GROMACS .gro file of C-alpha atoms in nm:
model
  463
    1MET     CA    1   2.425   0.633  -2.002
    2ARG     CA    2   2.364   0.506  -1.652
    3GLY     CA    3   2.020   0.355  -1.611
    4LEU     CA    4   1.811   0.097  -1.435
    5HIS     CA    5   1.890  -0.267  -1.506
    6PHE     CA    6   1.568  -0.315  -1.706
    7GLU     CA    7   1.531  -0.583  -1.970
    8MET     CA    8   1.372  -0.487  -2.306
    9LEU     CA    9   1.386  -0.363  -2.653
   10THR     CA   10   1.661  -0.111  -2.724
   11VAL     CA   11   1.416   0.108  -2.915
   12GLN     CA   12   1.115   0.204  -2.712
   13LYS     CA   13   0.799   0.361  -2.855
   14LEU     CA   14   0.681   0.628  -2.619
   15VAL     CA   15   0.349   0.809  -2.626
   16VAL     CA   16   0.422   1.158  -2.498
   17MET     CA   17   0.115   1.341  -2.374
   18CYS     CA   18   0.100   1.713  -2.425
   19ARG     CA   19  -0.131   1.959  -2.264
   20SER     CA   20  -0.444   2.046  -2.458
   21PRO     CA   21  -0.537   2.410  -2.516
   22LEU     CA   22  -0.882   2.324  -2.385
   23GLY     CA   23  -0.760   2.396  -2.033
   24GLU     CA   24  -0.723   2.200  -1.712
   25TRP     CA   25  -0.930   2.082  -1.419
   26SER     CA   26  -0.838   2.079  -1.050
   27PHE     CA   27  -0.935   1.804  -0.809
   28GLN     CA   28  -0.932   1.843  -0.434
   29ARG     CA   29  -0.943   1.562  -0.182
   30SER     CA   30  -1.050   1.659   0.168
   31GLN     CA   31  -1.013   1.444   0.473
   32HIS     CA   32  -1.167   1.550   0.803
   33MET     CA   33  -1.031   1.385   1.113
   34ASP     CA   34  -1.224   1.565   1.385
   35GLN     CA   35  -1.083   1.917   1.340
   36ASN     CA   36  -0.810   1.780   1.114
   37ARG     CA   37  -0.816   1.839   0.743
   38PHE     CA   38  -0.615   1.675   0.472
   39ARG     CA   39  -0.606   1.851   0.137
   40ARG     CA   40  -0.433   1.755  -0.176
   41MET     CA   41  -0.461   1.962  -0.493
   42VAL     CA   42  -0.431   1.759  -0.807
   43SER     CA   43  -0.438   1.878  -1.165
   44LEU     CA   44  -0.584   1.656  -1.431
   45ARG     CA   45  -0.513   1.780  -1.777
   46PRO     CA   46  -0.673   1.665  -2.101
   47PHE     CA   47  -0.409   1.543  -2.342
   48LEU     CA   48  -0.347   1.528  -2.712
   49PRO     CA   49  -0.109   1.240  -2.784
   50PHE     CA   50   0.173   1.234  -3.028
   51VAL     CA   51   0.432   0.965  -3.081
   52VAL     CA   52   0.809   0.990  -3.061
   53TYR     CA   53   1.080   0.728  -3.070
   54LEU     CA   54   1.367   0.733  -2.823
   55VAL     CA   55   1.666   0.504  -2.796
   56PHE     CA   56   1.783   0.407  -2.449
   57PRO     CA   57   2.102   0.199  -2.434
   58SER     CA   58   2.041   0.076  -2.079
   59LEU     CA   59   1.699   0.204  -1.971
   60LEU     CA   60   1.511  -0.084  -2.127
   61ILE     CA   61   1.146  -0.127  -2.029
   62GLU     CA   62   0.954  -0.452  -2.064
   63ALA     CA   63   0.632  -0.414  -2.262
   64LYS     CA   64   0.443  -0.713  -2.124
   65ASN     CA   65   0.437  -0.898  -1.795
   66THR     CA   66   0.605  -1.237  -1.837
   67LYS     CA   67   0.725  -1.311  -1.483
   68LEU     CA   68   0.403  -1.326  -1.282
   69GLU     CA   69   0.088  -1.528  -1.342
   70GLU     CA   70  -0.260  -1.383  -1.310
   71VAL     CA   71  -0.459  -1.527  -1.019
   72PHE     CA   72  -0.768  -1.304  -1.011
   73HIS     CA   73  -0.918  -1.015  -1.204
   74TRP     CA   74  -1.235  -0.804  -1.177
   75ASN     CA   75  -1.411  -0.543  -1.385
   76LEU     CA   76  -1.598  -0.438  -1.069
   77LEU     CA   77  -1.601  -0.595  -0.725
   78ASP     CA   78  -1.893  -0.789  -0.582
   79PHE     CA   79  -1.956  -0.931  -0.238
   80ASP     CA   80  -2.080  -1.260  -0.101
   81TYR     CA   81  -2.419  -1.153   0.029
   82PRO     CA   82  -2.633  -1.409   0.218
   83ASP     CA   83  -2.884  -1.406  -0.068
   84ASP     CA   84  -2.992  -1.214  -0.378
   85THR     CA   85  -3.250  -1.015  -0.182
   86SER     CA   86  -2.987  -0.883   0.060
   87ARG     CA   87  -2.771  -0.774  -0.230
   88SER     CA   88  -3.062  -0.604  -0.411
   89ASN     CA   89  -3.163  -0.421  -0.095
   90SER     CA   90  -2.804  -0.306  -0.041
   91ILE     CA   91  -2.785  -0.168  -0.394
   92GLU     CA   92  -3.126   0.000  -0.365
   93SER     CA   93  -3.031   0.170  -0.037
   94LYS     CA   94  -2.690   0.269  -0.187
   95GLN     CA   95  -2.505   0.081   0.081
   96PHE     CA   96  -2.346  -0.098  -0.214
   97ILE     CA   97  -2.247   0.111  -0.515
   98PRO     CA   98  -2.036  -0.128  -0.728
   99GLU     CA   99  -1.840   0.137  -0.915
  100ASN     CA  100  -1.729   0.298  -0.585
  101ASN     CA  101  -1.544  -0.012  -0.463
  102LEU     CA  102  -1.170  -0.048  -0.522
  103PRO     CA  103  -0.940  -0.319  -0.384
  104LEU     CA  104  -0.617  -0.183  -0.236
  105GLY     CA  105  -0.436  -0.411   0.009
  106LEU     CA  106  -0.371  -0.782   0.005
  107GLU     CA  107  -0.223  -1.046   0.236
  108VAL     CA  108  -0.200  -1.425   0.229
  109TRP     CA  109  -0.262  -1.675   0.507
  110ASN     CA  110  -0.316  -2.043   0.436
  111ASP     CA  111  -0.614  -2.069   0.198
  112LYS     CA  112  -0.723  -1.709   0.254
  113LEU     CA  113  -0.625  -1.414   0.034
  114PHE     CA  114  -0.723  -1.098   0.223
  115VAL     CA  115  -0.835  -0.803   0.012
  116THR     CA  116  -0.910  -0.462   0.161
  117VAL     CA  117  -1.155  -0.216   0.014
  118PRO     CA  118  -1.098   0.128   0.175
  119ARG     CA  119  -1.401   0.349   0.193
  120TRP     CA  120  -1.269   0.608  -0.052
  121LYS     CA  121  -1.627   0.675  -0.159
  122SER     CA  122  -1.972   0.595  -0.028
  123GLY     CA  123  -2.132   0.258  -0.108
  124VAL     CA  124  -1.863   0.022   0.022
  125PRO     CA  125  -2.041  -0.258   0.209
  126SER     CA  126  -1.730  -0.424   0.359
  127THR     CA  127  -1.375  -0.291   0.401
  128LEU     CA  128  -1.198  -0.612   0.519
  129ASN     CA  129  -1.252  -0.922   0.307
  130TYR     CA  130  -1.100  -1.241   0.177
  131VAL     CA  131  -1.136  -1.489  -0.107
  132SER     CA  132  -1.051  -1.857  -0.107
  133LEU     CA  133  -0.740  -1.965  -0.295
  134SER     CA  134  -0.880  -2.314  -0.352
  135GLY     CA  135  -1.167  -2.208  -0.579
  136ASP     CA  136  -1.158  -2.193  -0.960
  137ASN     CA  137  -1.349  -1.865  -1.004
  138LYS     CA  138  -1.111  -1.602  -1.144
  139SER     CA  139  -1.343  -1.318  -1.037
  140PRO     CA  140  -1.470  -1.435  -0.698
  141LYS     CA  141  -1.702  -1.242  -0.472
  142LEU     CA  142  -1.537  -1.093  -0.165
  143ILE     CA  143  -1.626  -1.249   0.171
  144PRO     CA  144  -1.638  -1.001   0.463
  145TYR     CA  145  -1.393  -1.080   0.744
  146PRO     CA  146  -1.453  -1.174   1.015
  147ASP     CA  147  -1.820  -1.133   0.928
  148TRP     CA  148  -2.075  -0.892   0.781
  149ASN     CA  149  -2.173  -0.733   1.115
  150SER     CA  150  -1.818  -0.620   1.190
  151ASN     CA  151  -1.797  -0.443   0.854
  152HIS     CA  152  -2.129  -0.259   0.876
  153LEU     CA  153  -2.097   0.115   0.922
  154PRO     CA  154  -2.232   0.257   1.249
  155THR     CA  155  -2.513   0.509   1.226
  156GLY     CA  156  -2.293   0.778   1.379
  157ARG     CA  157  -1.955   0.836   1.535
  158THR     CA  158  -1.848   0.558   1.772
  159GLU     CA  159  -1.659   0.623   2.089
  160GLU     CA  160  -1.419   0.402   2.283
  161GLY     CA  161  -1.599   0.083   2.384
  162ASN     CA  162  -1.874   0.095   2.124
  163VAL     CA  163  -1.869  -0.246   1.961
  164THR     CA  164  -2.088  -0.480   1.757
  165GLU     CA  165  -2.194  -0.820   1.885
  166ASN     CA  166  -1.874  -0.965   1.738
  167GLY     CA  167  -1.627  -0.686   1.801
  168ILE     CA  168  -1.542  -0.332   1.692
  169HIS     CA  169  -1.689  -0.171   1.382
  170ILE     CA  170  -1.425  -0.185   1.108
  171ILE     CA  171  -1.462   0.142   0.919
  172SER     CA  172  -1.186   0.166   0.657
  173VAL     CA  173  -0.868  -0.035   0.619
  174PHE     CA  174  -0.598   0.022   0.357
  175ARG     CA  175  -0.337  -0.249   0.412
  176VAL     CA  176  -0.307  -0.542   0.650
  177ARG     CA  177  -0.026  -0.764   0.773
  178VAL     CA  178  -0.021  -1.125   0.888
  179ASP     CA  179   0.252  -1.190   1.146
  180ALA     CA  180   0.450  -1.505   1.227
  181CYS     CA  181   0.210  -1.578   1.517
  182ASP     CA  182  -0.094  -1.617   1.287
  183ARG     CA  183  -0.244  -1.280   1.376
  184LEU     CA  184  -0.391  -1.027   1.134
  185TRP     CA  185  -0.294  -0.667   1.206
  186MET     CA  186  -0.454  -0.356   1.055
  187LEU     CA  187  -0.485   0.018   1.111
  188ASP     CA  188  -0.850   0.117   1.084
  189THR     CA  189  -0.847   0.484   0.983
  190GLY     CA  190  -1.203   0.529   1.103
  191LEU     CA  191  -1.266   0.753   0.800
  192ASN     CA  192  -1.561   0.691   0.569
  193ASP     CA  193  -1.611   0.845   0.221
  194VAL     CA  194  -1.262   0.993   0.203
  195VAL     CA  195  -1.302   1.186  -0.124
  196GLY     CA  196  -1.669   1.272  -0.056
  197GLU     CA  197  -1.821   1.376   0.274
  198ALA     CA  198  -1.517   1.255   0.472
  199GLN     CA  199  -1.686   1.131   0.792
  200GLN     CA  200  -1.456   1.049   1.084
  201LEU     CA  201  -1.668   0.777   1.245
  202GLN     CA  202  -1.406   0.674   1.497
  203ASP     CA  203  -1.047   0.754   1.591
  204PRO     CA  204  -0.771   0.563   1.408
  205ARG     CA  205  -0.694   0.239   1.586
  206ILE     CA  206  -0.494  -0.080   1.556
  207LEU     CA  207  -0.699  -0.400   1.541
  208ILE     CA  208  -0.549  -0.749   1.585
  209TYR     CA  209  -0.732  -1.070   1.500
  210ASP     CA  210  -0.640  -1.429   1.583
  211LEU     CA  211  -0.662  -1.602   1.246
  212ARG     CA  212  -0.699  -1.946   1.405
  213ASN     CA  213  -1.044  -1.859   1.548
  214ASP     CA  214  -1.126  -1.528   1.374
  215SER     CA  215  -1.161  -1.344   1.703
  216LEU     CA  216  -1.058  -0.987   1.784
  217ILE     CA  217  -0.787  -1.018   2.047
  218HIS     CA  218  -0.668  -0.658   2.088
  219SER     CA  219  -0.738  -0.300   1.988
  220TYR     CA  220  -0.543   0.016   2.050
  221THR     CA  221  -0.657   0.370   1.972
  222LEU     CA  222  -0.386   0.607   1.856
  223LYS     CA  223  -0.313   0.898   2.085
  224SER     CA  224  -0.466   1.227   1.977
  225SER     CA  225  -0.118   1.383   1.998
  226HIS     CA  226  -0.003   1.144   1.721
  227ILE     CA  227  -0.267   1.267   1.478
  228LYS     CA  228  -0.179   1.587   1.297
  229GLU     CA  229  -0.376   1.807   1.063
  230ASP     CA  230  -0.262   1.621   0.749
  231SER     CA  231  -0.220   1.274   0.900
  232PHE     CA  232  -0.304   0.982   0.671
  233PHE     CA  233  -0.240   0.619   0.767
  234ALA     CA  234  -0.234   0.372   0.478
  235ASN     CA  235   0.002   0.097   0.595
  236ILE     CA  236   0.111  -0.112   0.889
  237ILE     CA  237   0.427  -0.325   0.926
  238VAL     CA  238   0.471  -0.580   1.203
  239ASP     CA  239   0.802  -0.673   1.370
  240VAL     CA  240   0.780  -0.990   1.575
  241ASP     CA  241   0.984  -1.292   1.686
  242THR     CA  242   0.795  -1.622   1.674
  243ASN     CA  243   0.941  -1.703   2.015
  244ASP     CA  244   0.800  -1.383   2.165
  245CYS     CA  245   0.459  -1.311   2.014
  246GLU     CA  246   0.365  -1.065   2.290
  247GLY     CA  247   0.682  -0.865   2.226
  248ALA     CA  248   0.565  -0.751   1.882
  249PHE     CA  249   0.601  -0.397   1.748
  250ALA     CA  250   0.402  -0.228   1.472
  251TYR     CA  251   0.528   0.054   1.252
  252ILE     CA  252   0.264   0.283   1.103
  253PRO     CA  253   0.381   0.540   0.846
  254ASP     CA  254   0.200   0.872   0.850
  255LEU     CA  255   0.238   0.977   0.488
  256GLY     CA  256   0.068   1.313   0.540
  257GLY     CA  257   0.216   1.397   0.881
  258TYR     CA  258   0.569   1.289   0.773
  259SER     CA  259   0.625   1.073   1.075
  260LEU     CA  260   0.623   0.713   1.192
  261ILE     CA  261   0.407   0.577   1.472
  262VAL     CA  262   0.571   0.292   1.666
  263TYR     CA  263   0.347   0.067   1.876
  264SER     CA  264   0.461  -0.180   2.144
  265LEU     CA  265   0.214  -0.463   2.203
  266LYS     CA  266   0.371  -0.567   2.532
  267GLY     CA  267   0.371  -0.213   2.668
  268ASP     CA  268   0.044  -0.122   2.492
  269GLU     CA  269   0.186   0.219   2.415
  270SER     CA  270   0.298   0.417   2.112
  271TRP     CA  271   0.536   0.697   2.022
  272ARG     CA  272   0.572   0.928   1.725
  273VAL     CA  273   0.906   0.939   1.541
  274LYS     CA  274   1.001   1.239   1.326
  275HIS     CA  275   1.285   1.273   1.076
  276HIS     CA  276   1.375   1.475   0.766
  277TYR     CA  277   1.390   1.156   0.561
  278PHE     CA  278   1.017   1.097   0.614
  279HIS     CA  279   0.930   1.399   0.397
  280PHE     CA  280   0.849   1.395   0.026
  281ASP     CA  281   1.090   1.520  -0.240
  282PRO     CA  282   0.940   1.828  -0.416
  283LEU     CA  283   1.121   1.727  -0.737
  284ASN     CA  284   0.951   1.387  -0.745
  285GLY     CA  285   0.585   1.453  -0.679
  286ASN     CA  286   0.466   1.447  -1.041
  287TYR     CA  287   0.292   1.133  -1.169
  288SER     CA  288   0.148   1.017  -1.499
  289VAL     CA  289  -0.055   0.700  -1.465
  290GLY     CA  290  -0.301   0.561  -1.717
  291GLY     CA  291  -0.331   0.894  -1.898
  292VAL     CA  292  -0.388   1.088  -1.574
  293ASN     CA  293  -0.136   1.350  -1.466
  294PHE     CA  294  -0.141   1.443  -1.097
  295GLN     CA  295   0.081   1.569  -0.817
  296TRP     CA  296   0.109   1.405  -0.476
  297VAL     CA  297   0.305   1.508  -0.166
  298ASP     CA  298   0.303   1.169   0.012
  299GLY     CA  299   0.584   1.118   0.259
  300VAL     CA  300   0.706   0.800   0.431
  301PHE     CA  301   0.497   0.521   0.287
  302SER     CA  302   0.640   0.175   0.348
  303LEU     CA  303   0.899  -0.014   0.550
  304ALA     CA  304   1.059  -0.343   0.444
  305LEU     CA  305   1.213  -0.537   0.732
  306SER     CA  306   1.525  -0.751   0.701
  307ALA     CA  307   1.575  -1.079   0.884
  308PRO     CA  308   1.702  -1.029   1.240
  309HIS     CA  309   2.073  -0.958   1.272
  310ASP     CA  310   2.303  -1.105   1.536
  311ASP     CA  311   2.186  -0.841   1.784
  312GLY     CA  312   1.823  -0.947   1.737
  313PHE     CA  313   1.719  -0.628   1.558
  314ARG     CA  314   1.630  -0.577   1.195
  315THR     CA  315   1.711  -0.316   0.933
  316ALA     CA  316   1.406  -0.119   0.822
  317TYR     CA  317   1.434   0.001   0.461
  318PHE     CA  318   1.193   0.286   0.395
  319HIS     CA  319   1.101   0.556   0.144
  320PRO     CA  320   0.851   0.835   0.093
  321LEU     CA  321   0.613   0.772  -0.198
  322SER     CA  322   0.698   1.102  -0.369
  323SER     CA  323   1.069   1.033  -0.379
  324THR     CA  324   1.317   0.814  -0.564
  325ASN     CA  325   1.550   0.770  -0.264
  326GLU     CA  326   1.573   0.480  -0.021
  327PHE     CA  327   1.671   0.510   0.344
  328SER     CA  328   1.733   0.276   0.636
  329VAL     CA  329   1.732   0.265   1.013
  330SER     CA  330   1.781  -0.011   1.268
  331THR     CA  331   1.473  -0.125   1.455
  332LYS     CA  332   1.694  -0.096   1.761
  333VAL     CA  333   1.638   0.279   1.723
  334LEU     CA  334   1.267   0.260   1.647
  335ARG     CA  335   1.185   0.021   1.931
  336ASN     CA  336   1.363   0.235   2.190
  337LYS     CA  337   1.119   0.513   2.276
  338THR     CA  338   1.387   0.740   2.423
  339LEU     CA  339   1.622   0.706   2.128
  340ALA     CA  340   1.350   0.711   1.863
  341THR     CA  341   1.209   1.040   1.989
  342ASP     CA  342   1.545   1.201   2.061
  343PRO     CA  343   1.572   1.519   1.845
  344HIS     CA  344   1.946   1.452   1.813
  345ASN     CA  345   1.912   1.107   1.649
  346PHE     CA  346   1.956   1.232   1.291
  347GLU     CA  347   2.267   1.023   1.223
  348GLU     CA  348   2.089   0.701   1.318
  349PHE     CA  349   1.901   0.717   0.988
  350LYS     CA  350   2.093   0.648   0.667
  351LEU     CA  351   2.050   0.753   0.304
  352LEU     CA  352   2.115   0.448   0.088
  353GLY     CA  353   2.083   0.611  -0.254
  354SER     CA  354   1.848   0.672  -0.547
  355ARG     CA  355   1.673   0.430  -0.781
  356GLY     CA  356   1.686   0.679  -1.068
  357PRO     CA  357   1.433   0.901  -1.249
  358HIS     CA  358   1.060   0.821  -1.237
  359THR     CA  359   1.106   0.539  -0.985
  360GLN     CA  360   0.863   0.650  -0.714
  361ALA     CA  361   0.785   0.342  -0.505
  362GLY     CA  362   0.486   0.263  -0.290
  363ALA     CA  363   0.446  -0.068  -0.106
  364SER     CA  364   0.759  -0.273  -0.041
  365PHE     CA  365   0.847  -0.608   0.114
  366LEU     CA  366   1.169  -0.795   0.187
  367ASP     CA  367   1.188  -1.169   0.114
  368GLU     CA  368   1.404  -1.311   0.392
  369GLN     CA  369   1.511  -1.621   0.191
  370SER     CA  370   1.674  -1.417  -0.083
  371SER     CA  371   1.724  -1.084   0.101
  372VAL     CA  372   1.558  -0.913  -0.197
  373VAL     CA  373   1.340  -0.608  -0.146
  374PHE     CA  374   1.046  -0.581  -0.388
  375TYR     CA  375   0.874  -0.250  -0.442
  376THR     CA  376   0.595  -0.116  -0.661
  377GLN     CA  377   0.685   0.118  -0.948
  378VAL     CA  378   0.376   0.333  -0.990
  379ASN     CA  379   0.512   0.558  -1.267
  380LEU     CA  380   0.652   0.261  -1.461
  381ASN     CA  381   0.350   0.028  -1.429
  382GLY     CA  382   0.559  -0.244  -1.273
  383VAL     CA  383   0.750  -0.394  -0.983
  384GLY     CA  384   1.118  -0.344  -0.906
  385CYS     CA  385   1.370  -0.526  -0.690
  386TRP     CA  386   1.699  -0.469  -0.510
  387ASN     CA  387   1.911  -0.720  -0.321
  388SER     CA  388   1.978  -0.586   0.027
  389LYS     CA  389   2.315  -0.764   0.027
  390SER     CA  390   2.430  -0.540  -0.260
  391LYS     CA  391   2.732  -0.323  -0.195
  392GLU     CA  392   2.543  -0.010  -0.293
  393TYR     CA  393   2.201   0.134  -0.370
  394SER     CA  394   2.201   0.287  -0.718
  395PRO     CA  395   2.022   0.247  -1.051
  396GLU     CA  396   2.267  -0.021  -1.166
  397TYR     CA  397   2.165  -0.243  -0.878
  398GLN     CA  398   1.789  -0.218  -0.941
  399HIS     CA  399   1.587  -0.441  -1.170
  400LEU     CA  400   1.236  -0.397  -1.310
  401VAL     CA  401   1.110  -0.752  -1.272
  402THR     CA  402   0.790  -0.686  -1.461
  403SER     CA  403   0.608  -0.403  -1.638
  404ASP     CA  404   0.287  -0.395  -1.836
  405ASN     CA  405   0.104  -0.088  -1.962
  406GLU     CA  406  -0.232  -0.268  -1.958
  407THR     CA  407  -0.240  -0.504  -1.661
  408PHE     CA  408  -0.002  -0.327  -1.423
  409ILE     CA  409  -0.149   0.024  -1.416
  410PHE     CA  410  -0.081   0.138  -1.057
  411PRO     CA  411   0.043  -0.162  -0.857
  412ASN     CA  412  -0.079  -0.070  -0.509
  413ASP     CA  413   0.028  -0.346  -0.276
  414LEU     CA  414   0.261  -0.644  -0.268
  415LYS     CA  415   0.356  -0.915  -0.021
  416VAL     CA  416   0.582  -1.222  -0.012
  417ASP     CA  417   0.414  -1.524   0.146
  418ARG     CA  418   0.571  -1.792   0.364
  419GLY     CA  419   0.643  -2.001   0.056
  420SER     CA  420   0.851  -1.718  -0.094
  421ASN     CA  421   0.590  -1.626  -0.355
  422LEU     CA  422   0.541  -1.264  -0.454
  423TRP     CA  423   0.181  -1.138  -0.471
  424VAL     CA  424   0.089  -0.806  -0.634
  425LEU     CA  425  -0.242  -0.616  -0.642
  426ILE     CA  426  -0.308  -0.365  -0.922
  427ASP     CA  427  -0.607  -0.129  -0.904
  428ARG     CA  428  -0.574   0.186  -1.124
  429LEU     CA  429  -0.631   0.406  -0.819
  430PRO     CA  430  -0.563   0.748  -0.983
  431ILE     CA  431  -0.810   0.671  -1.260
  432PHE     CA  432  -1.065   0.561  -0.998
  433ILE     CA  433  -1.028   0.880  -0.798
  434TYR     CA  434  -0.993   1.145  -1.066
  435ARG     CA  435  -1.167   1.010  -1.377
  436GLY     CA  436  -1.371   0.699  -1.304
  437LEU     CA  437  -1.320   0.338  -1.415
  438ASP     CA  438  -1.468   0.172  -1.722
  439PRO     CA  439  -1.697  -0.110  -1.595
  440GLU     CA  440  -1.662  -0.288  -1.929
  441SER     CA  441  -1.287  -0.330  -1.885
  442ILE     CA  442  -1.081  -0.530  -1.640
  443ASN     CA  443  -0.972  -0.280  -1.375
  444PHE     CA  444  -0.826  -0.492  -1.094
  445TYR     CA  445  -0.572  -0.771  -1.100
  446ILE     CA  446  -0.388  -0.994  -0.857
  447PHE     CA  447  -0.069  -1.167  -0.975
  448LYS     CA  448   0.177  -1.406  -0.811
  449GLY     CA  449   0.511  -1.559  -0.891
  450SER     CA  450   0.796  -1.751  -0.735
  451VAL     CA  451   1.064  -1.519  -0.601
  452LYS     CA  452   1.334  -1.762  -0.712
  453GLU     CA  453   1.207  -1.757  -1.072
  454ILE     CA  454   1.135  -1.383  -1.075
  455ILE     CA  455   1.493  -1.285  -0.985
  456LYS     CA  456   1.666  -1.562  -1.180
  457ASP     CA  457   1.957  -1.432  -1.390
  458THR     CA  458   1.902  -1.072  -1.273
  459ILE     CA  459   2.110  -0.830  -1.071
  460CYS     CA  460   1.880  -0.906  -0.776
  461GLU     CA  461   1.991  -1.269  -0.774
  462LYS     CA  462   2.362  -1.211  -0.837
  463ASN     CA  463   2.422  -1.038  -0.506
   0.00000   0.00000   0.00000
């Protein structure tokens, strides 16, 4: 039997969840972006478990994480308020509702570990935060970045030019990216209380901060023509040469609009790229995570960039979330507005292959030292890898570097830092959205590990 190159026991105990006769519930998430609406119907079924034993000769799944060390964990998030009175007032006014806060994105720069808290629900006091990596607290309070004022919600919708004393209101950020020029990039969706009232407080925009002095150095509001009825922006990837910081490009996947927004910093302009490969696979939209069964239709989700080739361009490896396929395209195509938007550019995009069943991947990142692409495995509670120097993309060339049914329930973001260390954030997002988290249990984790040690003696190292 052909299967993923997973390391484990040859006999795996599986808990198979069957549908209860009690019925089913439907959950609907609405997102309003001006006149835009984003709907996703999700079924959550109560289950009655029974146990079966299956033997897999080659599909061998690791029961416990042994490759990455835990850095932080939280039952619920807390924030570094100026004093106890400020925190109490925030809770009393419902500006801070602890159980409504979920970490989602992470990034590392020097002593700072950035942690985003998107405003999925009301009661999120700060969306962009960091913690210090030099402390010894394993459950530290999040420190708003660049400050509290920038993370405060405006009283109403803000228009172009409306700023706080220290810069633009930061409404809701999913993932961030530090570039080689010590700048922090993000896409602020402008959307508050996504699964509740869904308030579009400002148009989606790119924000760029200089990490050396914590100042906002540039903002760019996406064109209204780029924003479609189902648009949803949850990631940003930066392509830059350290010798040409102003020549940077940003790639912003639109997982609901099945497109990619390309932004040129030098030209301060953007264009929308469409392709069939950005769409979800209808055969791979079913998920079972932490006892929650749901269906998502998320399209293009993440891009992992190779090191520059001889021509100066990179290969962008990408995938929809609801898919098991991987694709690629040269950034030479994406960075050329004429070629990227040419309706006859289909052959410029390549299908690499499939990872195999149940291998839907979210965030991804390529480590330039090893040429290995790491990607989250949301249905397998783990992280996978593939060496981009491999001769093919198929299940045999994938490896599940870690999997844990307790501590790795829904890995939601990962990055490789400048020291070639892999960082992973786990947050149980589907449980948070559709069922609610247990405040008495550890719900959020951040792990790290040396790429060299993680891939040692695996198919990802051998290539």
